[in-house]
mmCIF file of C-alpha atoms in Angstrom:
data_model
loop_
_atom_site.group_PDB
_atom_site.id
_atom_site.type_symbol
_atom_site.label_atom_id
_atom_site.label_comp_id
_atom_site.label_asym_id
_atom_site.label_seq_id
_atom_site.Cartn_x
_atom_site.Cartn_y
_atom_site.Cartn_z
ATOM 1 C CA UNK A 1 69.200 132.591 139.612
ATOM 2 C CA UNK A 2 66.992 133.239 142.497
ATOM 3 C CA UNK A 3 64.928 130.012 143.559
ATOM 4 C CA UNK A 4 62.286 130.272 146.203
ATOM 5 C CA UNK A 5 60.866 127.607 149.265
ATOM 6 C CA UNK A 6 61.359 124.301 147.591
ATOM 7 C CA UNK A 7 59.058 121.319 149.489
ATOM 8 C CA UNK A 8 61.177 118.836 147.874
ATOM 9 C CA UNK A 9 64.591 120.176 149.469
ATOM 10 C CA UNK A 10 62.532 120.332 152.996
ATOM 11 C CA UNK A 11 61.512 116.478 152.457
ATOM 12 C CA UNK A 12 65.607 115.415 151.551
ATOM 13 C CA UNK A 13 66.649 117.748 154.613
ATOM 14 C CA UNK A 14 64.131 116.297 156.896
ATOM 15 C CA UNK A 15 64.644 113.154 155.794
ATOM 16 C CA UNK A 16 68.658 113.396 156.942
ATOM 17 C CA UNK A 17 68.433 114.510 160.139
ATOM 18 C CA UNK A 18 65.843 111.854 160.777
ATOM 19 C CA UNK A 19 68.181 109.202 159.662
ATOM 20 C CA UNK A 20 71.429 110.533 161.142
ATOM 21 C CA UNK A 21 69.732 110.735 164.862
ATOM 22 C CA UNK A 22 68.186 107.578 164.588
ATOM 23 C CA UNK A 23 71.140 106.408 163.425
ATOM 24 C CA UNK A 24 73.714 107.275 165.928
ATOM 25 C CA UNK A 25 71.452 107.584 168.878
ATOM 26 C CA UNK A 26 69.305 105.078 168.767
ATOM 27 C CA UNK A 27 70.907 102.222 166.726
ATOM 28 C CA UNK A 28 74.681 102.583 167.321
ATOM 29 C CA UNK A 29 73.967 103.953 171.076
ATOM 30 C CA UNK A 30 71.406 100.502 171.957
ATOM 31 C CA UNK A 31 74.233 97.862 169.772
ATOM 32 C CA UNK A 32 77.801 99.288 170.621
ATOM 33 C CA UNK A 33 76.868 102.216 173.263
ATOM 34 C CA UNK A 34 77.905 105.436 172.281
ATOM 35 C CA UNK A 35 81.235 105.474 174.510
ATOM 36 C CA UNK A 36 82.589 102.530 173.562
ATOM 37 C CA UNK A 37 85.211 102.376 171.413
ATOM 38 C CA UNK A 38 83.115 100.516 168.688
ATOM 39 C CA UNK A 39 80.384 103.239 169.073
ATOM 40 C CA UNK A 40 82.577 105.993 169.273
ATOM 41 C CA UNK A 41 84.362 104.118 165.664
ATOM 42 C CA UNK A 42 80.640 103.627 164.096
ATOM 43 C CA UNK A 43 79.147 107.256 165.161
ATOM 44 C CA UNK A 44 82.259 109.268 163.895
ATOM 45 C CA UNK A 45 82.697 106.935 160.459
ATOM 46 C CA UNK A 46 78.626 107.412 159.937
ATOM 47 C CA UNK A 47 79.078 111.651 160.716
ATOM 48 C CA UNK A 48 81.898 111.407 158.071
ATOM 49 C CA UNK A 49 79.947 109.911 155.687
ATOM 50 C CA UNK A 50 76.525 112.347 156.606
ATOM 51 C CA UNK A 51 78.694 115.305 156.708
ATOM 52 C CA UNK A 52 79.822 114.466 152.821
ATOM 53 C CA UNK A 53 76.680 114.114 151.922
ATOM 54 C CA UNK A 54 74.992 117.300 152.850
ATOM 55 C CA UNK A 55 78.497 119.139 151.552
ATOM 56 C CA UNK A 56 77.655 117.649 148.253
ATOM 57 C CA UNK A 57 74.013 118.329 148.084
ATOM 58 C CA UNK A 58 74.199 121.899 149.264
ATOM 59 C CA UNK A 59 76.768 122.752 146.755
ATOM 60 C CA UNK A 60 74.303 121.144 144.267
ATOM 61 C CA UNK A 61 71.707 123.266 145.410
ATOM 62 C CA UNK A 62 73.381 126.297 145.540
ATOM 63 C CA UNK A 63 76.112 125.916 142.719
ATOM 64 C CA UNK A 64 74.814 127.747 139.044
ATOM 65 C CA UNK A 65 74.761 124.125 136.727
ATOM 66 C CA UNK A 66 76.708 126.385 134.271
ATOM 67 C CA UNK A 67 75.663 129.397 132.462
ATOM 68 C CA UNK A 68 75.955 130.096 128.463
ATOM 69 C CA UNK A 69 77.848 133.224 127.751
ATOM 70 C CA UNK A 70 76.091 136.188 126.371
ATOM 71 C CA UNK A 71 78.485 135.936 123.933
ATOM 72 C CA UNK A 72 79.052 132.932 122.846
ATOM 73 C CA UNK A 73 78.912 132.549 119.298
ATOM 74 C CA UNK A 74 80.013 128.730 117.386
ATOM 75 C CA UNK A 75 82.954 129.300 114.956
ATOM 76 C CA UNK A 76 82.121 126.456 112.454
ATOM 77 C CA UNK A 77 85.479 127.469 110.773
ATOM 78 C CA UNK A 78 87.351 126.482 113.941
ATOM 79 C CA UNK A 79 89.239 123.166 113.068
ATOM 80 C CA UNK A 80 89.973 122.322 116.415
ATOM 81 C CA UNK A 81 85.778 121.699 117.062
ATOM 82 C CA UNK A 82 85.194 118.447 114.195
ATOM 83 C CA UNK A 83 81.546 118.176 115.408
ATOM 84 C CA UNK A 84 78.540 120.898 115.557
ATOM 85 C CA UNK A 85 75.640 120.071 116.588
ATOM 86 C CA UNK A 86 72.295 121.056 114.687
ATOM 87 C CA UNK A 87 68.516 121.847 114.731
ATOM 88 C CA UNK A 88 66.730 118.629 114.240
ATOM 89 C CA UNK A 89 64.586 120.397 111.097
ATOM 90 C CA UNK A 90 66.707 122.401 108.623
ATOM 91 C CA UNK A 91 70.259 121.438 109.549
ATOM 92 C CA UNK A 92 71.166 125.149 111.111
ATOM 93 C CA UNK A 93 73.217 125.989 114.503
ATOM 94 C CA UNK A 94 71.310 124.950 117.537
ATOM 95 C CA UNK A 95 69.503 128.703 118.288
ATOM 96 C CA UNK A 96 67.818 128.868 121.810
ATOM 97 C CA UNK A 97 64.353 131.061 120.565
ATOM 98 C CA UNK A 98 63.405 131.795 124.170
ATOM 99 C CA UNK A 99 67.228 132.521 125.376
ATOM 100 C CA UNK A 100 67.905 134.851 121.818
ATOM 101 C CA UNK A 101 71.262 132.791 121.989
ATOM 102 C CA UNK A 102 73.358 129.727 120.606
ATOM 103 C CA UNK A 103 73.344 127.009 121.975
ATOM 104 C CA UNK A 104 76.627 125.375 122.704
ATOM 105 C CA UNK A 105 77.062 121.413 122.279
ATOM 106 C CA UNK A 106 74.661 119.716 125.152
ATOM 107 C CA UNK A 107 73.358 122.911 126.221
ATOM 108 C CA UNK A 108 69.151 122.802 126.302
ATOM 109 C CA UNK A 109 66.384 125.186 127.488
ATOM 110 C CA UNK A 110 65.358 124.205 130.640
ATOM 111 C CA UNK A 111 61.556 125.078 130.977
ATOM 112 C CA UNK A 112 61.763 125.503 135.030
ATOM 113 C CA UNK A 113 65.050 127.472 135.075
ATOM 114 C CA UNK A 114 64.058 129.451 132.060
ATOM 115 C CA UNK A 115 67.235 129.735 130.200
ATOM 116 C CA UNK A 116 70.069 127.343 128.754
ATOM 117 C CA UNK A 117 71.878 124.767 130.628
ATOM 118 C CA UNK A 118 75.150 124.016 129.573
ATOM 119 C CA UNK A 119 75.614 119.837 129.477
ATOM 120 C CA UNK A 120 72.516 119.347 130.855
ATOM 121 C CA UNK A 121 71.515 116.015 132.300
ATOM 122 C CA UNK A 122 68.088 117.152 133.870
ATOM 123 C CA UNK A 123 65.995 119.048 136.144
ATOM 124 C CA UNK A 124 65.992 117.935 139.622
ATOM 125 C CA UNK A 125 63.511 118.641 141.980
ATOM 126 C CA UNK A 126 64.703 117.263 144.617
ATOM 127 C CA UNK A 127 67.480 119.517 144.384
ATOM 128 C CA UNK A 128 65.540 122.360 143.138
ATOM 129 C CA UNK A 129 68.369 122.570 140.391
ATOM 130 C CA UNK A 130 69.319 121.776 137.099
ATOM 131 C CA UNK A 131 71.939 119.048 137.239
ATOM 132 C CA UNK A 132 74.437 120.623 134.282
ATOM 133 C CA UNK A 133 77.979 121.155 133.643
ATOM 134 C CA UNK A 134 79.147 122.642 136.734
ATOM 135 C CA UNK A 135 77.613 120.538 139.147
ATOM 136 C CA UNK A 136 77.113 117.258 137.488
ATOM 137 C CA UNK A 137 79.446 115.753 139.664
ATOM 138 C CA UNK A 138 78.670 116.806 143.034
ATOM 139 C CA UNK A 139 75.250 115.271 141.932
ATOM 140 C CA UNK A 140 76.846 112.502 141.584
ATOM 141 C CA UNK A 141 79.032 111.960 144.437
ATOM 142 C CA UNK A 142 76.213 113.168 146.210
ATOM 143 C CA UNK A 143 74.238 109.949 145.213
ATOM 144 C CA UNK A 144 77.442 107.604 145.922
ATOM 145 C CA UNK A 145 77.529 108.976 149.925
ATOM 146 C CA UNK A 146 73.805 108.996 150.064
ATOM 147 C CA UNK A 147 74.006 105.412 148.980
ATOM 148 C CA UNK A 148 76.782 104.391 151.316
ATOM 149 C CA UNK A 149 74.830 106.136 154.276
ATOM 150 C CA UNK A 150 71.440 104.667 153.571
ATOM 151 C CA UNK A 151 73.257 100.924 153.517
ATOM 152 C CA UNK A 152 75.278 102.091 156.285
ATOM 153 C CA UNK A 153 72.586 103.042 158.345
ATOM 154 C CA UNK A 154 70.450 99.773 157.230
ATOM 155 C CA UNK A 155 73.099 97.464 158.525
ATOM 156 C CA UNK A 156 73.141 99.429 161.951
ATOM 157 C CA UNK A 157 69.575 99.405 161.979
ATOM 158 C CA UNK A 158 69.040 95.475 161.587
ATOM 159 C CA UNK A 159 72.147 94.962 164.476
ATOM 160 C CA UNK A 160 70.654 96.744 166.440
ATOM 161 C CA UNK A 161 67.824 94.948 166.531
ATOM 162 C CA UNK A 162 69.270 91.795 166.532
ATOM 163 C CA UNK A 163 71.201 92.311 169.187
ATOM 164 C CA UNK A 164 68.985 93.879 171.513
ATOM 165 C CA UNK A 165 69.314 92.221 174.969
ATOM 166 C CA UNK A 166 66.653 90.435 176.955
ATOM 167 C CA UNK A 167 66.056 92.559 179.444
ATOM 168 C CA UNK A 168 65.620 95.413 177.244
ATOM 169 C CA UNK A 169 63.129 93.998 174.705
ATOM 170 C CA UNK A 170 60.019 95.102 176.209
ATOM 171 C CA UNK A 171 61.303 98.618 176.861
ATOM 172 C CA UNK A 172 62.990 98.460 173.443
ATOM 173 C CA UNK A 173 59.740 97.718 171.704
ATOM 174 C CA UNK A 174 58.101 100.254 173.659
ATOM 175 C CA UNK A 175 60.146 103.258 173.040
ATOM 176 C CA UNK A 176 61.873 102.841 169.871
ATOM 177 C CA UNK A 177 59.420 101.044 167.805
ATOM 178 C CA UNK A 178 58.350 104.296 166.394
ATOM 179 C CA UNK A 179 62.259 105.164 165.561
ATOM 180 C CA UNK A 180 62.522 101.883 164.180
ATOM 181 C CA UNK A 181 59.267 101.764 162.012
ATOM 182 C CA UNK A 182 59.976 105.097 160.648
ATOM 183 C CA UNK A 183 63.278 104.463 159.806
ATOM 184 C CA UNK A 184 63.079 101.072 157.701
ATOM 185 C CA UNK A 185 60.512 102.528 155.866
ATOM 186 C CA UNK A 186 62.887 105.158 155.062
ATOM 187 C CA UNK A 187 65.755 103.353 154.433
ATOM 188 C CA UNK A 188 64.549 100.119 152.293
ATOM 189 C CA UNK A 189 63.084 102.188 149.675
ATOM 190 C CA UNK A 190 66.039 105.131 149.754
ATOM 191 C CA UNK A 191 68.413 102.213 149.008
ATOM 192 C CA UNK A 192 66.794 100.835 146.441
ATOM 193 C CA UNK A 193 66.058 104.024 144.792
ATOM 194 C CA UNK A 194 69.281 105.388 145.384
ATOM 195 C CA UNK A 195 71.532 102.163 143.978
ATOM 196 C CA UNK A 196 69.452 102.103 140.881
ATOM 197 C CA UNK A 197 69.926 106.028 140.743
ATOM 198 C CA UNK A 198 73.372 105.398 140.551
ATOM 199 C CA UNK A 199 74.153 102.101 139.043
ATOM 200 C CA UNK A 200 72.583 104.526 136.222
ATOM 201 C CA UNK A 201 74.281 107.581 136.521
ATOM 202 C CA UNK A 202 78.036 105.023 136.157
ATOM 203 C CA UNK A 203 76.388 103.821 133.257
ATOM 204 C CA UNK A 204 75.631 107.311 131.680
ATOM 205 C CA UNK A 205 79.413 108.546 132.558
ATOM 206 C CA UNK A 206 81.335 105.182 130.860
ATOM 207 C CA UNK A 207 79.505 106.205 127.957
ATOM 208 C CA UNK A 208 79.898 109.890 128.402
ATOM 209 C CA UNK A 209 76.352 110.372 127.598
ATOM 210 C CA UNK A 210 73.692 112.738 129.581
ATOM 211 C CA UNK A 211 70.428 111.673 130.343
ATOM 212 C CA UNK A 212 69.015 113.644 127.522
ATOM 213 C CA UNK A 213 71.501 112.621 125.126
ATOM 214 C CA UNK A 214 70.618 109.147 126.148
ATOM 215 C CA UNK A 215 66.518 109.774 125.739
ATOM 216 C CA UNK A 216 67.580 111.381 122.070
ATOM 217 C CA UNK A 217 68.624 107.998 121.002
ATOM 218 C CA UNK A 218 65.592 106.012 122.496
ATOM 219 C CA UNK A 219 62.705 108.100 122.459
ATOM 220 C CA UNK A 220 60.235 109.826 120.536
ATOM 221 C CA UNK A 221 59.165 112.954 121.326
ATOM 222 C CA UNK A 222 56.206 115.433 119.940
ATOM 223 C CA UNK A 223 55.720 112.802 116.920
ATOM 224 C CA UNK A 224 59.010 113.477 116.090
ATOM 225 C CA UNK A 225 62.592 111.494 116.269
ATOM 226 C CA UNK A 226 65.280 113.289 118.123
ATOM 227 C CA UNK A 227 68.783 113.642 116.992
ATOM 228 C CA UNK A 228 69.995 111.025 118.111
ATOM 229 C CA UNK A 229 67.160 108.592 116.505
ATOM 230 C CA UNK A 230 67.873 110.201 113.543
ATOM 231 C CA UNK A 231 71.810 109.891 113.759
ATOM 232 C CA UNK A 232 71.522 106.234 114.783
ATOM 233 C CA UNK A 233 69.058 105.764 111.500
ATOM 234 C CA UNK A 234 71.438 107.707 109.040
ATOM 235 C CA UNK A 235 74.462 105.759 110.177
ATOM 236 C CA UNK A 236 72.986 102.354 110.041
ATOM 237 C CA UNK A 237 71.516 103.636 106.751
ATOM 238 C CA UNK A 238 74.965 103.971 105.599
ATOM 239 C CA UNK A 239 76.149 100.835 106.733
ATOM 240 C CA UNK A 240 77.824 102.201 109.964
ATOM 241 C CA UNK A 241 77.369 101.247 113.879
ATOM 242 C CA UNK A 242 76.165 104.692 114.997
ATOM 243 C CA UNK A 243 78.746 106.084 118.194
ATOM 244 C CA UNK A 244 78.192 108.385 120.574
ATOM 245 C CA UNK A 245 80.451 111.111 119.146
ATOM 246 C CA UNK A 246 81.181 112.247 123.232
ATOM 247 C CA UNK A 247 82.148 108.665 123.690
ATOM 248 C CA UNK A 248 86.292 108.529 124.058
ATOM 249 C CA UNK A 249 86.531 105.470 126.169
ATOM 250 C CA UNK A 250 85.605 104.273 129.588
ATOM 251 C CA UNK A 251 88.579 105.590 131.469
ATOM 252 C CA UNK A 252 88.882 109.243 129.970
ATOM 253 C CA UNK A 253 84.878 109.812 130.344
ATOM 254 C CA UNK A 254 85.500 108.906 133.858
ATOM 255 C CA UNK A 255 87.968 111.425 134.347
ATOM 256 C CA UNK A 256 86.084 114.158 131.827
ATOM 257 C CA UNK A 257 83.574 114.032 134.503
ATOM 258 C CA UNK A 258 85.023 113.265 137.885
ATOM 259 C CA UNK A 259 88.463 114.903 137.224
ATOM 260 C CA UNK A 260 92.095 113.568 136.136
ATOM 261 C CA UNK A 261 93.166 111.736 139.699
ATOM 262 C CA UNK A 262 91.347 108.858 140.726
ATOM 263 C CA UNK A 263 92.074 110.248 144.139
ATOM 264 C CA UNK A 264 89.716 113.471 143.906
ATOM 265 C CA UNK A 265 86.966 111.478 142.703
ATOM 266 C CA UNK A 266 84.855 111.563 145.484
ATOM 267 C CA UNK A 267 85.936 114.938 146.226
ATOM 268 C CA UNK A 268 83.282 117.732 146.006
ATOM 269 C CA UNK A 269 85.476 120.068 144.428
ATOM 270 C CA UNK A 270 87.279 119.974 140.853
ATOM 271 C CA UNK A 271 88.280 123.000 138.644
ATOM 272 C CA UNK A 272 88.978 120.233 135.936
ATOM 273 C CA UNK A 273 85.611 120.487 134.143
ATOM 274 C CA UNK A 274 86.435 123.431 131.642
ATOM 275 C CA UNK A 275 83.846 125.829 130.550
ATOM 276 C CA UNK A 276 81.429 123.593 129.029
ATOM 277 C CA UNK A 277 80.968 124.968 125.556
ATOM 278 C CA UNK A 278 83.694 122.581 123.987
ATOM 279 C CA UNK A 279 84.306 118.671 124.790
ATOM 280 C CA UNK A 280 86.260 116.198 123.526
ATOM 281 C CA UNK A 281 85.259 114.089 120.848
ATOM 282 C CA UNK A 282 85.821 110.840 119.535
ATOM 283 C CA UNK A 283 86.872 112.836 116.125
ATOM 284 C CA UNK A 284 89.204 114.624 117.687
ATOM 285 C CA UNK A 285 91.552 111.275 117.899
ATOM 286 C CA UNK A 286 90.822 110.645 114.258
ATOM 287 C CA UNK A 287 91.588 113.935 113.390
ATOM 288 C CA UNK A 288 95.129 113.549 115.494
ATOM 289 C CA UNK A 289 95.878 110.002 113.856
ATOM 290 C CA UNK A 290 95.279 111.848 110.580
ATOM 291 C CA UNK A 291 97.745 114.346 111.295
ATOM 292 C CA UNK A 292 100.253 112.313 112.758
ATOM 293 C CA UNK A 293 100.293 110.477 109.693
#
């Protein structure tokens, strides 16, 4: 997929190195000094962090969000796959017009890639990416080190201040105010933004749900309900609580998306993800009881 000069990736890049020089030269070098043991602590702990962060969001820049197979074709005779998903009109396999494909469970069309995206959450811009199956969660650990740099950096930036000596407040306010302007109206926002970002990206994986999946069930689209409006209609209909059918408990849609040890979590890299064009559903268990039985 060949993408082009994105303005948005220049804006996140710029907005990095910005933060991480300010950061250690400015506010850890004018509260600790930079070779003191406490600055020389602060500045390596706050590269660690950095460096994470631009390893994630490179590899979600540059890593394919997952690709359907030419040949992939649903085999609704297949016992081990309980659940198919359907056109919203006429009740047929999901059939990508502009892709002359299938499309597999949470796959969609993605208008600015131009083809399918297999589990996609969304388009990013400021990643110039889709955010799909294969790097869903580099996104997201992306967003938790972003997060823990932005506060990380805040709290420097306020100690530093703080702390400032006497004799150095005039030249302080002099010289740095720029560094220090910029950079709180950098960081304020990008914390806020960021935390809600991800208290909302947890929320989406303890329920296994995409952020499509999630605007199926709340919106309305094109005068039309989406699957999941009409899913959560036909169940209540019935009598039933609608369920997300992806839903298979807190713990195991943690480690569907972020891998099977708590320990690789924050990782970048997992081969645990599969190849996107089968998950586990919450059928599958009662299918299992049943057969147990």
């Amino acid at each position: 997929m060949k993408r082009g000069f994105s303005f948005s990736v220049t804006v996140v890049v710029s907005a990095i190195v910005f933060i991480y020089f300010c950061t250690v030269f400015v506010f850890i070098d004018r509260w600790f000094g930079l070779m003191t043991s406490p600055g020389i602590m602060n500045a390596v702990a706050f590269t660690g962090v950095a460096f994470m962060c631009v390893l994630n969001y490179a590899y979600a820049i540059l890593a394919d969000p997952g690709r359907v197979p030419s040949s992939f074709m649903p085999d609704i005779e297949d016992p081990e796959v309980p659940i198919h998903e359907i056109k919203r009109k006429g009740g047929d396999l999901r059939f990508c017009q502009k892709c002359s494909c299938f499309k597999p469970p949470r796959a969609h069309h993605c208008r600015v890639c131009k083809r399918c995206i297999l589990r996609m959450d969304h388009h990013c811009n400021w990643i110039n990416n889709c955010v799909g199956h294969a790097n869903y969660k580099v996104f997201f650990v992306f967003v938790v080190y972003a997060v823990i740099a932005c506060i990380y950096s805040l709290i420097l930036l306020v100690g530093s201040l703080t702390n400032d000596s006497q004799n150095d407040k005039q030249h302080s306010a002099d010289t740095f105010r720029i560094a220090y302007v910029i950079s709180g109206l950098l960081l304020v926002p990008l914390s806020v933004a960021l935390s809600v970002l991800l208290g909302w990206h947890i929320y989406l994986i303890l329920q296994n749900k995409t952020t499509i999946e999630f605007s199926l069930i709340f919106l309305k689209l094109n005068r039309q309900y989406h699957e999941g409006v009409r899913a959560m209609w036909l169940a209540e209909k019935g009598g039933t609580v609608y369920k997300h059918p992806y839903d298979i408990g807190a713990y195991e849609n943690l480690t569907t998306v972020l891998g099977p040890s708590i320990f690789c979590w924050i990782c970048p890299f997992s081969r645990h993800i599969g190849n996107g064009l089968r998950f586990r559903t919450a059928y599958d268990r009662v299918s299992t009881s049943s057969t147990s039985k």
